[in-house]
Amino acid sequence: MPYKAISGIGEFGLIDKIAAIVEPTLYTVPQLMAGIGDDCAVYQPSEGLLQVATTDMLVDQIHFDLLTTPLKLLGSKSISVNVSDICAMNALPRYALVSIAIPSSFSVAMIEELYEGMSYAAKEYGLAIAGGDTSSSRSGLVISISMIGEVSCEQLTHRSGAKPGELICVSGTLGGSAAGLKLLMREKEIMLEHIENNEPYTKSFMADLKEYSDAIQHHLLPLARIDIVRLLHSRHIRPSSMIDISDGLSPELQHICRRSKTGALIHENRIPIHPATRQIADELQDDALTWALNGGEDYQLLFTISKEEYKGIADNKEISVIGEITDMEEGLRLSDIYGMTIDLTSIKGFDHFSS
Ligand code: ADP
Ligand code: MG
């Protein structure tokens, strides 16, 4: 067979190939309601109740850099990114299995720090860390977490289900995580330059970044929006579709529209950009809107809801209406502050294999 580079088909092209191979296994388990293609797999153990399952891997130098990431925060974040996928199904997390591959340079105290962060986050979300696996690593640290959650049949929410005329909503603010990451990367470069030139690194890391600590916190310590899921449950409101924003608003909206067979129109002036992000973008000569649209790692929830149902959550200041679902033929569009429309599909999110 001729050699075919993975970069030629990209991350999602590769997942499609995998899905085609494993598809026959899905039919052997009738209780499996959904497999590859949503934020979680869905399994029905008994009538009325559903289990949702997700897994996420964090790899040194791909997802994090230990020069700029305290291990406690990394532990917490590794739990949060999984909880975020559970929340995207409108479900609540129950327990997690944690696997780690540890490089030989690590000490016992470093692993304890990592797990203190995980344990702290687990308590905050009300989930148990119930097991895992431990290995050595010849390269960097690898953290792989699988998580199980629960949701009633009435509350389960898929990526599909959006309908023309419905509102598109997003929780919290966007772009802050990308802004925080860019700042940390700049600081790292400065630090490495000092080390290379044999100069003392006099500029205090924390002092320099203090005014932007909120953006950095968004990157290093993102919190999954379990509060929004609890709000929806308490008000008996089910969005018609939902996804979490791990790769950026634009690619996640594309996932919802592809699965729902719809289009969408969102408005630039309604996108809730994280407050410090514009200033940081100016300072780094970058673009805050681009960070909000495809910066990723904000871990907010993006959902669609009928205008009638929206009235039940309209009082919540953490939820912004950014546009409307349209017919598929109208495509995915962003209307900018001048009223011009831009094709959102031209904006790509993070792909592990694109060059
Ligand atoms: P998310 O960003 O929500 O974690 P991904 O983009 O990682 O979702 O994955 C999209 C879908 O593909 C999910 O349903 C996930 O379970 C599935 N998937 C991703 N990688 C693999 C794989 N290596 N094998 C099987 N399924 C996968
Ligand atoms: Mg997700």
CSV table of N, CA, C and O and ligand atoms in Angstrom, one decimal, residues 38-40 56 81 84-85 88 159 243-246 252, ligand 2:
chain,number,residue,atom,x,y,z
A,38,ASP,N,-19.8,12.3,18.8
A,38,ASP,CA,-20.3,13.3,19.8
A,38,ASP,C,-19.2,13.5,20.8
A,38,ASP,O,-18.1,13.0,20.8
A,39,ASP,N,-19.5,14.4,21.8
A,39,ASP,CA,-18.5,14.6,22.9
A,39,ASP,C,-18.3,13.4,23.8
A,39,ASP,O,-17.3,13.3,24.4
A,40,CYS,N,-19.3,12.6,23.9
A,40,CYS,CA,-19.2,11.3,24.7
A,40,CYS,C,-19.9,10.2,24.0
A,40,CYS,O,-20.9,10.4,23.2
A,56,ASP,N,-9.7,11.8,27.3
A,56,ASP,CA,-8.9,12.8,26.8
A,56,ASP,C,-7.4,12.6,27.2
A,56,ASP,O,-7.2,12.2,28.4
A,81,VAL,N,-11.0,19.1,31.5
A,81,VAL,CA,-11.2,19.0,30.1
A,81,VAL,C,-12.1,17.8,29.8
A,81,VAL,O,-12.9,17.8,28.9
A,84,SER,N,-15.7,18.8,30.9
A,84,SER,CA,-16.3,19.7,29.9
A,84,SER,C,-17.0,18.8,28.8
A,84,SER,O,-18.1,19.2,28.4
A,85,ASP,N,-16.4,17.7,28.4
A,85,ASP,CA,-17.1,16.8,27.4
A,85,ASP,C,-18.3,16.2,28.0
A,85,ASP,O,-19.3,16.0,27.3
A,88,ALA,N,-21.0,18.7,28.0
A,88,ALA,CA,-21.5,19.0,26.6
A,88,ALA,C,-22.7,18.1,26.3
A,88,ALA,O,-23.4,18.4,25.3
A,159,ARG,N,-24.8,16.7,19.7
A,159,ARG,CA,-24.4,17.8,18.9
A,159,ARG,C,-25.4,18.1,17.8
A,159,ARG,O,-25.6,19.2,17.3
A,243,ILE,N,-22.3,21.4,22.5
A,243,ILE,CA,-20.9,21.0,22.4
A,243,ILE,C,-20.1,21.8,23.3
A,243,ILE,O,-20.5,22.9,23.7
A,244,ASP,N,-18.9,21.3,23.7
A,244,ASP,CA,-18.0,22.2,24.5
A,244,ASP,C,-17.0,22.8,23.6
A,244,ASP,O,-16.6,22.2,22.5
A,245,ILE,N,-16.5,24.0,23.9
A,245,ILE,CA,-15.6,24.7,23.0
A,245,ILE,C,-14.1,24.4,23.4
A,245,ILE,O,-13.6,25.0,24.3
A,246,SER,N,-13.6,23.3,22.9
A,246,SER,CA,-12.2,23.0,23.2
A,246,SER,C,-11.3,23.4,22.0
A,246,SER,O,-10.2,23.8,22.2
A,252,GLU,N,-16.3,24.4,16.5
A,252,GLU,CA,-17.4,23.7,17.3
A,252,GLU,C,-18.8,24.0,16.7
A,252,GLU,O,-19.6,23.1,16.6
B,2,MG,MG,-15.9,18.1,23.3
